[in-house]
């Protein structure tokens, strides 16, 4: 049986496998976004940043001000995951979104510890 080869050199089977893998990644990311939101007030907002070859970073800010991030293999998959999770995605991490972030003692000690002699990272 002859395999169909695409212009980029991949076969139809390889393309179908990649599509299935991407669908699972999107589902996993959406599940993680929803779990984060549920654990911190029920809703979250986000922003997607380009990370180069590594992919895209999804920064999440929950209703209670807790923040976190996830990394997706590409911006397209990050956009699909945030859409599937049903969160609002902002163009930039500034203004309204940044004002919602609540940093705690851990973040402040890490920021200070790196630059002005705070707790050791050892």
PDB file of N, CA and C in Angstrom, residues 25-118:
ATOM      1  N   UNK A  25      -2.573  17.643  23.616  1.00  0.00           N
ATOM      2  CA  UNK A  25      -1.877  18.743  24.305  1.00  0.00           C
ATOM      3  C   UNK A  25      -2.840  19.875  24.625  1.00  0.00           C
ATOM      4  N   UNK A  26      -3.678  20.229  23.663  1.00  0.00           N
ATOM      5  CA  UNK A  26      -4.669  21.293  23.875  1.00  0.00           C
ATOM      6  C   UNK A  26      -5.618  20.893  24.998  1.00  0.00           C
ATOM      7  N   UNK A  27      -6.083  19.655  24.981  1.00  0.00           N
ATOM      8  CA  UNK A  27      -7.003  19.183  26.026  1.00  0.00           C
ATOM      9  C   UNK A  27      -6.340  19.220  27.400  1.00  0.00           C
ATOM     10  N   UNK A  28      -5.080  18.796  27.468  1.00  0.00           N
ATOM     11  CA  UNK A  28      -4.358  18.798  28.748  1.00  0.00           C
ATOM     12  C   UNK A  28      -4.146  20.219  29.265  1.00  0.00           C
ATOM     13  N   UNK A  29      -3.750  21.135  28.390  1.00  0.00           N
ATOM     14  CA  UNK A  29      -3.554  22.529  28.787  1.00  0.00           C
ATOM     15  C   UNK A  29      -4.870  23.150  29.252  1.00  0.00           C
ATOM     16  N   UNK A  30      -5.949  22.905  28.528  1.00  0.00           N
ATOM     17  CA  UNK A  30      -7.257  23.454  28.914  1.00  0.00           C
ATOM     18  C   UNK A  30      -7.683  22.911  30.271  1.00  0.00           C
ATOM     19  N   UNK A  31      -7.429  21.638  30.505  1.00  0.00           N
ATOM     20  CA  UNK A  31      -7.765  21.033  31.798  1.00  0.00           C
ATOM     21  C   UNK A  31      -6.959  21.685  32.922  1.00  0.00           C
ATOM     22  N   UNK A  32      -5.671  21.949  32.678  1.00  0.00           N
ATOM     23  CA  UNK A  32      -4.827  22.603  33.679  1.00  0.00           C
ATOM     24  C   UNK A  32      -5.280  24.037  33.934  1.00  0.00           C
ATOM     25  N   UNK A  33      -5.678  24.744  32.894  1.00  0.00           N
ATOM     26  CA  UNK A  33      -6.178  26.110  33.048  1.00  0.00           C
ATOM     27  C   UNK A  33      -7.440  26.105  33.900  1.00  0.00           C
ATOM     28  N   UNK A  34      -8.374  25.195  33.585  1.00  0.00           N
ATOM     29  CA  UNK A  34      -9.626  25.117  34.336  1.00  0.00           C
ATOM     30  C   UNK A  34      -9.398  24.702  35.786  1.00  0.00           C
ATOM     31  N   UNK A  35      -8.447  23.812  36.026  1.00  0.00           N
ATOM     32  CA  UNK A  35      -8.144  23.389  37.400  1.00  0.00           C
ATOM     33  C   UNK A  35      -7.557  24.554  38.195  1.00  0.00           C
ATOM     34  N   UNK A  36      -6.681  25.324  37.570  1.00  0.00           N
ATOM     35  CA  UNK A  36      -6.097  26.497  38.219  1.00  0.00           C
ATOM     36  C   UNK A  36      -7.202  27.494  38.576  1.00  0.00           C
ATOM     37  N   UNK A  37      -8.079  27.774  37.626  1.00  0.00           N
ATOM     38  CA  UNK A  37      -9.166  28.719  37.861  1.00  0.00           C
ATOM     39  C   UNK A  37     -10.072  28.233  38.988  1.00  0.00           C
ATOM     40  N   UNK A  38     -10.432  26.959  38.974  1.00  0.00           N
ATOM     41  CA  UNK A  38     -11.316  26.400  39.997  1.00  0.00           C
ATOM     42  C   UNK A  38     -10.693  26.477  41.386  1.00  0.00           C
ATOM     43  N   UNK A  39      -9.389  26.297  41.461  1.00  0.00           N
ATOM     44  CA  UNK A  39      -8.698  26.314  42.751  1.00  0.00           C
ATOM     45  C   UNK A  39      -8.533  27.734  43.308  1.00  0.00           C
ATOM     46  N   UNK A  40      -8.746  28.734  42.455  1.00  0.00           N
ATOM     47  CA  UNK A  40      -8.487  30.119  42.882  1.00  0.00           C
ATOM     48  C   UNK A  40      -9.649  31.056  42.568  1.00  0.00           C
ATOM     49  N   UNK A  41     -10.838  30.642  42.888  1.00  0.00           N
ATOM     50  CA  UNK A  41     -11.984  31.550  42.758  1.00  0.00           C
ATOM     51  C   UNK A  41     -12.926  31.255  41.623  1.00  0.00           C
ATOM     52  N   UNK A  42     -12.610  30.310  40.767  1.00  0.00           N
ATOM     53  CA  UNK A  42     -13.543  29.899  39.731  1.00  0.00           C
ATOM     54  C   UNK A  42     -13.335  30.464  38.349  1.00  0.00           C
ATOM     55  N   UNK A  43     -12.547  31.513  38.208  1.00  0.00           N
ATOM     56  CA  UNK A  43     -12.317  32.088  36.881  1.00  0.00           C
ATOM     57  C   UNK A  43     -10.870  32.552  36.764  1.00  0.00           C
ATOM     58  N   UNK A  44     -10.427  32.700  35.538  1.00  0.00           N
ATOM     59  CA  UNK A  44      -9.074  33.194  35.286  1.00  0.00           C
ATOM     60  C   UNK A  44      -9.059  33.969  33.982  1.00  0.00           C
ATOM     61  N   UNK A  45      -8.056  34.796  33.847  1.00  0.00           N
ATOM     62  CA  UNK A  45      -7.789  35.514  32.606  1.00  0.00           C
ATOM     63  C   UNK A  45      -6.354  35.202  32.228  1.00  0.00           C
ATOM     64  N   UNK A  46      -5.989  35.448  30.981  1.00  0.00           N
ATOM     65  CA  UNK A  46      -4.636  35.107  30.575  1.00  0.00           C
ATOM     66  C   UNK A  46      -4.056  36.037  29.536  1.00  0.00           C
ATOM     67  N   UNK A  47      -2.795  35.759  29.235  1.00  0.00           N
ATOM     68  CA  UNK A  47      -2.063  36.464  28.203  1.00  0.00           C
ATOM     69  C   UNK A  47      -1.067  35.479  27.621  1.00  0.00           C
ATOM     70  N   UNK A  48      -0.912  35.481  26.315  1.00  0.00           N
ATOM     71  CA  UNK A  48      -0.008  34.544  25.640  1.00  0.00           C
ATOM     72  C   UNK A  48       1.211  35.311  25.139  1.00  0.00           C
ATOM     73  N   UNK A  49       2.403  34.800  25.475  1.00  0.00           N
ATOM     74  CA  UNK A  49       3.665  35.419  25.061  1.00  0.00           C
ATOM     75  C   UNK A  49       4.477  34.423  24.244  1.00  0.00           C
ATOM     76  N   UNK A  50       5.158  34.917  23.241  1.00  0.00           N
ATOM     77  CA  UNK A  50       6.022  34.111  22.397  1.00  0.00           C
ATOM     78  C   UNK A  50       7.313  33.780  23.137  1.00  0.00           C
ATOM     79  N   UNK A  51       7.726  32.510  23.115  1.00  0.00           N
ATOM     80  CA  UNK A  51       8.968  32.092  23.771  1.00  0.00           C
ATOM     81  C   UNK A  51      10.037  31.641  22.784  1.00  0.00           C
ATOM     82  N   UNK A  52       9.859  31.913  21.528  1.00  0.00           N
ATOM     83  CA  UNK A  52      10.826  31.448  20.538  1.00  0.00           C
ATOM     84  C   UNK A  52      10.536  30.009  20.158  1.00  0.00           C
ATOM     85  N   UNK A  53      11.584  29.245  19.873  1.00  0.00           N
ATOM     86  CA  UNK A  53      11.400  27.858  19.457  1.00  0.00           C
ATOM     87  C   UNK A  53      10.727  27.005  20.523  1.00  0.00           C
ATOM     88  N   UNK A  54      10.832  27.397  21.763  1.00  0.00           N
ATOM     89  CA  UNK A  54      10.238  26.628  22.860  1.00  0.00           C
ATOM     90  C   UNK A  54       8.718  26.626  22.797  1.00  0.00           C
ATOM     91  N   UNK A  55       8.117  27.677  22.232  1.00  0.00           N
ATOM     92  CA  UNK A  55       6.671  27.729  22.125  1.00  0.00           C
ATOM     93  C   UNK A  55       6.095  29.031  22.612  1.00  0.00           C
ATOM     94  N   UNK A  56       5.042  28.928  23.419  1.00  0.00           N
ATOM     95  CA  UNK A  56       4.348  30.110  23.920  1.00  0.00           C
ATOM     96  C   UNK A  56       4.035  29.927  25.401  1.00  0.00           C
ATOM     97  N   UNK A  57       4.108  31.015  26.138  1.00  0.00           N
ATOM     98  CA  UNK A  57       3.826  31.007  27.572  1.00  0.00           C
ATOM     99  C   UNK A  57       2.425  31.557  27.791  1.00  0.00           C
ATOM    100  N   UNK A  58       1.613  30.809  28.536  1.00  0.00           N
ATOM    101  CA  UNK A  58       0.278  31.263  28.904  1.00  0.00           C
ATOM    102  C   UNK A  58       0.373  31.722  30.360  1.00  0.00           C
ATOM    103  N   UNK A  59       0.259  33.026  30.592  1.00  0.00           N
ATOM    104  CA  UNK A  59       0.270  33.553  31.953  1.00  0.00           C
ATOM    105  C   UNK A  59      -1.184  33.657  32.392  1.00  0.00           C
ATOM    106  N   UNK A  60      -1.487  33.085  33.546  1.00  0.00           N
ATOM    107  CA  UNK A  60      -2.854  33.066  34.068  1.00  0.00           C
ATOM    108  C   UNK A  60      -2.949  33.908  35.328  1.00  0.00           C
ATOM    109  N   UNK A  61      -4.031  34.652  35.461  1.00  0.00           N
ATOM    110  CA  UNK A  61      -4.326  35.405  36.677  1.00  0.00           C
ATOM    111  C   UNK A  61      -5.737  35.005  37.092  1.00  0.00           C
ATOM    112  N   UNK A  62      -5.846  34.427  38.292  1.00  0.00           N
ATOM    113  CA  UNK A  62      -7.134  33.953  38.785  1.00  0.00           C
ATOM    114  C   UNK A  62      -7.908  35.087  39.462  1.00  0.00           C
ATOM    115  N   UNK A  63      -9.174  34.801  39.766  1.00  0.00           N
ATOM    116  CA  UNK A  63     -10.046  35.778  40.421  1.00  0.00           C
ATOM    117  C   UNK A  63      -9.480  36.295  41.731  1.00  0.00           C
ATOM    118  N   UNK A  64      -8.782  35.421  42.474  1.00  0.00           N
ATOM    119  CA  UNK A  64      -8.243  35.833  43.774  1.00  0.00           C
ATOM    120  C   UNK A  64      -6.874  36.510  43.664  1.00  0.00           C
ATOM    121  N   UNK A  65      -6.380  36.734  42.444  1.00  0.00           N
ATOM    122  CA  UNK A  65      -5.107  37.413  42.241  1.00  0.00           C
ATOM    123  C   UNK A  65      -3.910  36.493  42.135  1.00  0.00           C
ATOM    124  N   UNK A  66      -4.118  35.198  42.384  1.00  0.00           N
ATOM    125  CA  UNK A  66      -3.023  34.236  42.232  1.00  0.00           C
ATOM    126  C   UNK A  66      -2.665  34.144  40.759  1.00  0.00           C
ATOM    127  N   UNK A  67      -1.371  34.013  40.484  1.00  0.00           N
ATOM    128  CA  UNK A  67      -0.954  33.899  39.095  1.00  0.00           C
ATOM    129  C   UNK A  67      -0.082  32.666  38.902  1.00  0.00           C
ATOM    130  N   UNK A  68      -0.038  32.207  37.681  1.00  0.00           N
ATOM    131  CA  UNK A  68       0.777  31.056  37.316  1.00  0.00           C
ATOM    132  C   UNK A  68       0.963  31.055  35.817  1.00  0.00           C
ATOM    133  N   UNK A  69       1.713  30.102  35.328  1.00  0.00           N
ATOM    134  CA  UNK A  69       1.910  30.030  33.888  1.00  0.00           C
ATOM    135  C   UNK A  69       2.051  28.595  33.412  1.00  0.00           C
ATOM    136  N   UNK A  70       1.813  28.420  32.129  1.00  0.00           N
ATOM    137  CA  UNK A  70       1.970  27.145  31.441  1.00  0.00           C
ATOM    138  C   UNK A  70       2.721  27.422  30.148  1.00  0.00           C
ATOM    139  N   UNK A  71       3.389  26.414  29.616  1.00  0.00           N
ATOM    140  CA  UNK A  71       4.070  26.560  28.335  1.00  0.00           C
ATOM    141  C   UNK A  71       3.438  25.604  27.340  1.00  0.00           C
ATOM    142  N   UNK A  72       3.060  26.153  26.194  1.00  0.00           N
ATOM    143  CA  UNK A  72       2.490  25.369  25.094  1.00  0.00           C
ATOM    144  C   UNK A  72       3.542  25.258  23.988  1.00  0.00           C
ATOM    145  N   UNK A  73       3.503  24.203  23.192  1.00  0.00           N
ATOM    146  CA  UNK A  73       4.498  24.028  22.130  1.00  0.00           C
ATOM    147  C   UNK A  73       4.447  25.098  21.031  1.00  0.00           C
ATOM    148  N   UNK A  74       3.306  25.784  20.893  1.00  0.00           N
ATOM    149  CA  UNK A  74       3.197  26.835  19.884  1.00  0.00           C
ATOM    150  C   UNK A  74       2.118  27.836  20.309  1.00  0.00           C
ATOM    151  N   UNK A  75       2.148  28.998  19.692  1.00  0.00           N
ATOM    152  CA  UNK A  75       1.126  30.004  19.988  1.00  0.00           C
ATOM    153  C   UNK A  75      -0.251  29.494  19.568  1.00  0.00           C
ATOM    154  N   UNK A  76      -0.312  28.810  18.450  1.00  0.00           N
ATOM    155  CA  UNK A  76      -1.591  28.278  17.973  1.00  0.00           C
ATOM    156  C   UNK A  76      -2.227  27.329  18.973  1.00  0.00           C
ATOM    157  N   UNK A  77      -1.420  26.432  19.540  1.00  0.00           N
ATOM    158  CA  UNK A  77      -1.947  25.498  20.532  1.00  0.00           C
ATOM    159  C   UNK A  77      -2.333  26.226  21.814  1.00  0.00           C
ATOM    160  N   UNK A  78      -1.573  27.257  22.185  1.00  0.00           N
ATOM    161  CA  UNK A  78      -1.920  28.054  23.367  1.00  0.00           C
ATOM    162  C   UNK A  78      -3.262  28.750  23.152  1.00  0.00           C
ATOM    163  N   UNK A  79      -3.471  29.293  21.972  1.00  0.00           N
ATOM    164  CA  UNK A  79      -4.738  29.956  21.660  1.00  0.00           C
ATOM    165  C   UNK A  79      -5.898  28.964  21.684  1.00  0.00           C
ATOM    166  N   UNK A  80      -5.681  27.775  21.147  1.00  0.00           N
ATOM    167  CA  UNK A  80      -6.732  26.746  21.171  1.00  0.00           C
ATOM    168  C   UNK A  80      -7.067  26.338  22.603  1.00  0.00           C
ATOM    169  N   UNK A  81      -6.041  26.183  23.431  1.00  0.00           N
ATOM    170  CA  UNK A  81      -6.248  25.760  24.818  1.00  0.00           C
ATOM    171  C   UNK A  81      -7.009  26.808  25.612  1.00  0.00           C
ATOM    172  N   UNK A  82      -6.637  28.084  25.444  1.00  0.00           N
ATOM    173  CA  UNK A  82      -7.340  29.137  26.183  1.00  0.00           C
ATOM    174  C   UNK A  82      -8.784  29.272  25.695  1.00  0.00           C
ATOM    175  N   UNK A  83      -9.001  29.089  24.409  1.00  0.00           N
ATOM    176  CA  UNK A  83     -10.366  29.133  23.875  1.00  0.00           C
ATOM    177  C   UNK A  83     -11.187  27.968  24.423  1.00  0.00           C
ATOM    178  N   UNK A  84     -10.586  26.797  24.452  1.00  0.00           N
ATOM    179  CA  UNK A  84     -11.283  25.610  24.969  1.00  0.00           C
ATOM    180  C   UNK A  84     -11.601  25.771  26.457  1.00  0.00           C
ATOM    181  N   UNK A  85     -10.699  26.410  27.201  1.00  0.00           N
ATOM    182  CA  UNK A  85     -10.920  26.638  28.627  1.00  0.00           C
ATOM    183  C   UNK A  85     -11.935  27.757  28.859  1.00  0.00           C
ATOM    184  N   UNK A  86     -12.162  28.585  27.842  1.00  0.00           N
ATOM    185  CA  UNK A  86     -13.155  29.648  27.949  1.00  0.00           C
ATOM    186  C   UNK A  86     -12.707  30.858  28.750  1.00  0.00           C
ATOM    187  N   UNK A  87     -11.398  31.131  28.762  1.00  0.00           N
ATOM    188  CA  UNK A  87     -10.913  32.288  29.517  1.00  0.00           C
ATOM    189  C   UNK A  87     -10.740  33.492  28.596  1.00  0.00           C
ATOM    190  N   UNK A  88     -10.754  34.670  29.195  1.00  0.00           N
ATOM    191  CA  UNK A  88     -10.473  35.902  28.460  1.00  0.00           C
ATOM    192  C   UNK A  88      -8.970  36.008  28.279  1.00  0.00           C
ATOM    193  N   UNK A  89      -8.532  36.279  27.058  1.00  0.00           N
ATOM    194  CA  UNK A  89      -7.108  36.422  26.771  1.00  0.00           C
ATOM    195  C   UNK A  89      -6.834  37.879  26.395  1.00  0.00           C
ATOM    196  N   UNK A  90      -5.895  38.492  27.103  1.00  0.00           N
ATOM    197  CA  UNK A  90      -5.507  39.882  26.862  1.00  0.00           C
ATOM    198  C   UNK A  90      -4.334  39.935  25.889  1.00  0.00           C
ATOM    199  N   UNK A  91      -4.231  41.037  25.158  1.00  0.00           N
ATOM    200  CA  UNK A  91      -3.132  41.210  24.206  1.00  0.00           C
ATOM    201  C   UNK A  91      -1.798  41.446  24.898  1.00  0.00           C
ATOM    202  N   UNK A  92      -1.827  42.095  26.063  1.00  0.00           N
ATOM    203  CA  UNK A  92      -0.589  42.422  26.776  1.00  0.00           C
ATOM    204  C   UNK A  92      -0.797  42.213  28.271  1.00  0.00           C
ATOM    205  N   UNK A  93       0.313  41.985  28.964  1.00  0.00           N
ATOM    206  CA  UNK A  93       0.255  41.821  30.415  1.00  0.00           C
ATOM    207  C   UNK A  93       0.524  43.176  31.055  1.00  0.00           C
ATOM    208  N   UNK A  94      -0.448  44.043  30.972  1.00  0.00           N
ATOM    209  CA  UNK A  94      -0.316  45.366  31.566  1.00  0.00           C
ATOM    210  C   UNK A  94      -1.698  45.872  31.955  1.00  0.00           C
ATOM    211  N   UNK A  95      -1.741  47.032  32.546  1.00  0.00           N
ATOM    212  CA  UNK A  95      -3.007  47.664  32.876  1.00  0.00           C
ATOM    213  C   UNK A  95      -3.906  46.810  33.750  1.00  0.00           C
ATOM    214  N   UNK A  96      -5.095  46.553  33.261  1.00  0.00           N
ATOM    215  CA  UNK A  96      -6.135  45.857  34.014  1.00  0.00           C
ATOM    216  C   UNK A  96      -5.690  44.472  34.494  1.00  0.00           C
ATOM    217  N   UNK A  97      -5.057  43.700  33.619  1.00  0.00           N
ATOM    218  CA  UNK A  97      -4.635  42.346  33.996  1.00  0.00           C
ATOM    219  C   UNK A  97      -3.533  42.379  35.052  1.00  0.00           C
ATOM    220  N   UNK A  98      -2.535  43.203  34.852  1.00  0.00           N
ATOM    221  CA  UNK A  98      -1.425  43.295  35.811  1.00  0.00           C
ATOM    222  C   UNK A  98      -1.898  43.774  37.177  1.00  0.00           C
ATOM    223  N   UNK A  99      -2.897  44.644  37.198  1.00  0.00           N
ATOM    224  CA  UNK A  99      -3.409  45.172  38.465  1.00  0.00           C
ATOM    225  C   UNK A  99      -4.094  44.090  39.302  1.00  0.00           C
ATOM    226  N   UNK A 100      -4.533  43.022  38.679  1.00  0.00           N
ATOM    227  CA  UNK A 100      -5.223  41.939  39.398  1.00  0.00           C
ATOM    228  C   UNK A 100      -4.261  40.991  40.113  1.00  0.00           C
ATOM    229  N   UNK A 101      -2.990  41.007  39.739  1.00  0.00           N
ATOM    230  CA  UNK A 101      -2.004  40.088  40.320  1.00  0.00           C
ATOM    231  C   UNK A 101      -1.721  40.466  41.771  1.00  0.00           C
ATOM    232  N   UNK A 102      -1.776  39.475  42.628  1.00  0.00           N
ATOM    233  CA  UNK A 102      -1.459  39.667  44.046  1.00  0.00           C
ATOM    234  C   UNK A 102      -0.225  38.831  44.360  1.00  0.00           C
ATOM    235  N   UNK A 103       0.865  39.510  44.679  1.00  0.00           N
ATOM    236  CA  UNK A 103       2.085  38.798  45.045  1.00  0.00           C
ATOM    237  C   UNK A 103       2.111  38.588  46.550  1.00  0.00           C
ATOM    238  N   UNK A 104       2.608  37.445  46.949  1.00  0.00           N
ATOM    239  CA  UNK A 104       2.693  37.112  48.361  1.00  0.00           C
ATOM    240  C   UNK A 104       4.114  37.186  48.880  1.00  0.00           C
ATOM    241  N   UNK A 105       4.307  36.770  50.122  1.00  0.00           N
ATOM    242  CA  UNK A 105       5.646  36.810  50.732  1.00  0.00           C
ATOM    243  C   UNK A 105       6.687  36.018  49.933  1.00  0.00           C
ATOM    244  N   UNK A 106       6.267  34.887  49.358  1.00  0.00           N
ATOM    245  CA  UNK A 106       7.212  34.078  48.592  1.00  0.00           C
ATOM    246  C   UNK A 106       7.785  34.877  47.417  1.00  0.00           C
ATOM    247  N   UNK A 107       6.908  35.493  46.631  1.00  0.00           N
ATOM    248  CA  UNK A 107       7.389  36.248  45.470  1.00  0.00           C
ATOM    249  C   UNK A 107       8.268  37.415  45.889  1.00  0.00           C
ATOM    250  N   UNK A 108       7.860  38.133  46.951  1.00  0.00           N
ATOM    251  CA  UNK A 108       8.649  39.268  47.399  1.00  0.00           C
ATOM    252  C   UNK A 108      10.013  38.828  47.920  1.00  0.00           C
ATOM    253  N   UNK A 109      10.062  37.715  48.636  1.00  0.00           N
ATOM    254  CA  UNK A 109      11.365  37.259  49.135  1.00  0.00           C
ATOM    255  C   UNK A 109      12.243  36.786  47.989  1.00  0.00           C
ATOM    256  N   UNK A 110      11.649  36.163  46.981  1.00  0.00           N
ATOM    257  CA  UNK A 110      12.436  35.732  45.814  1.00  0.00           C
ATOM    258  C   UNK A 110      12.978  36.932  45.057  1.00  0.00           C
ATOM    259  N   UNK A 111      12.154  37.935  44.841  1.00  0.00           N
ATOM    260  CA  UNK A 111      12.608  39.120  44.111  1.00  0.00           C
ATOM    261  C   UNK A 111      13.710  39.838  44.898  1.00  0.00           C
ATOM    262  N   UNK A 112      13.511  40.009  46.193  1.00  0.00           N
ATOM    263  CA  UNK A 112      14.498  40.685  47.007  1.00  0.00           C
ATOM    264  C   UNK A 112      15.736  39.810  47.214  1.00  0.00           C
ATOM    265  N   UNK A 113      15.523  38.514  47.370  1.00  0.00           N
ATOM    266  CA  UNK A 113      16.628  37.606  47.635  1.00  0.00           C
ATOM    267  C   UNK A 113      17.619  37.542  46.498  1.00  0.00           C
ATOM    268  N   UNK A 114      17.166  37.713  45.318  1.00  0.00           N
ATOM    269  CA  UNK A 114      18.057  37.642  44.168  1.00  0.00           C
ATOM    270  C   UNK A 114      18.920  38.897  44.084  1.00  0.00           C
ATOM    271  N   UNK A 115      18.404  40.046  44.531  1.00  0.00           N
ATOM    272  CA  UNK A 115      19.122  41.284  44.304  1.00  0.00           C
ATOM    273  C   UNK A 115      19.651  41.987  45.549  1.00  0.00           C
ATOM    274  N   UNK A 116      18.992  41.879  46.681  1.00  0.00           N
ATOM    275  CA  UNK A 116      19.435  42.667  47.827  1.00  0.00           C
ATOM    276  C   UNK A 116      19.638  41.848  49.094  1.00  0.00           C
ATOM    277  N   UNK A 117      20.158  40.643  48.960  1.00  0.00           N
ATOM    278  CA  UNK A 117      20.539  39.868  50.118  1.00  0.00           C
ATOM    279  C   UNK A 117      19.427  39.234  50.911  1.00  0.00           C
ATOM    280  N   UNK A 118      18.323  38.909  50.301  1.00  0.00           N
ATOM    281  CA  UNK A 118      17.230  38.223  50.982  1.00  0.00           C
ATOM    282  C   UNK A 118      17.584  36.763  51.217  1.00  0.00           C
TER     283      UNK A 118
END
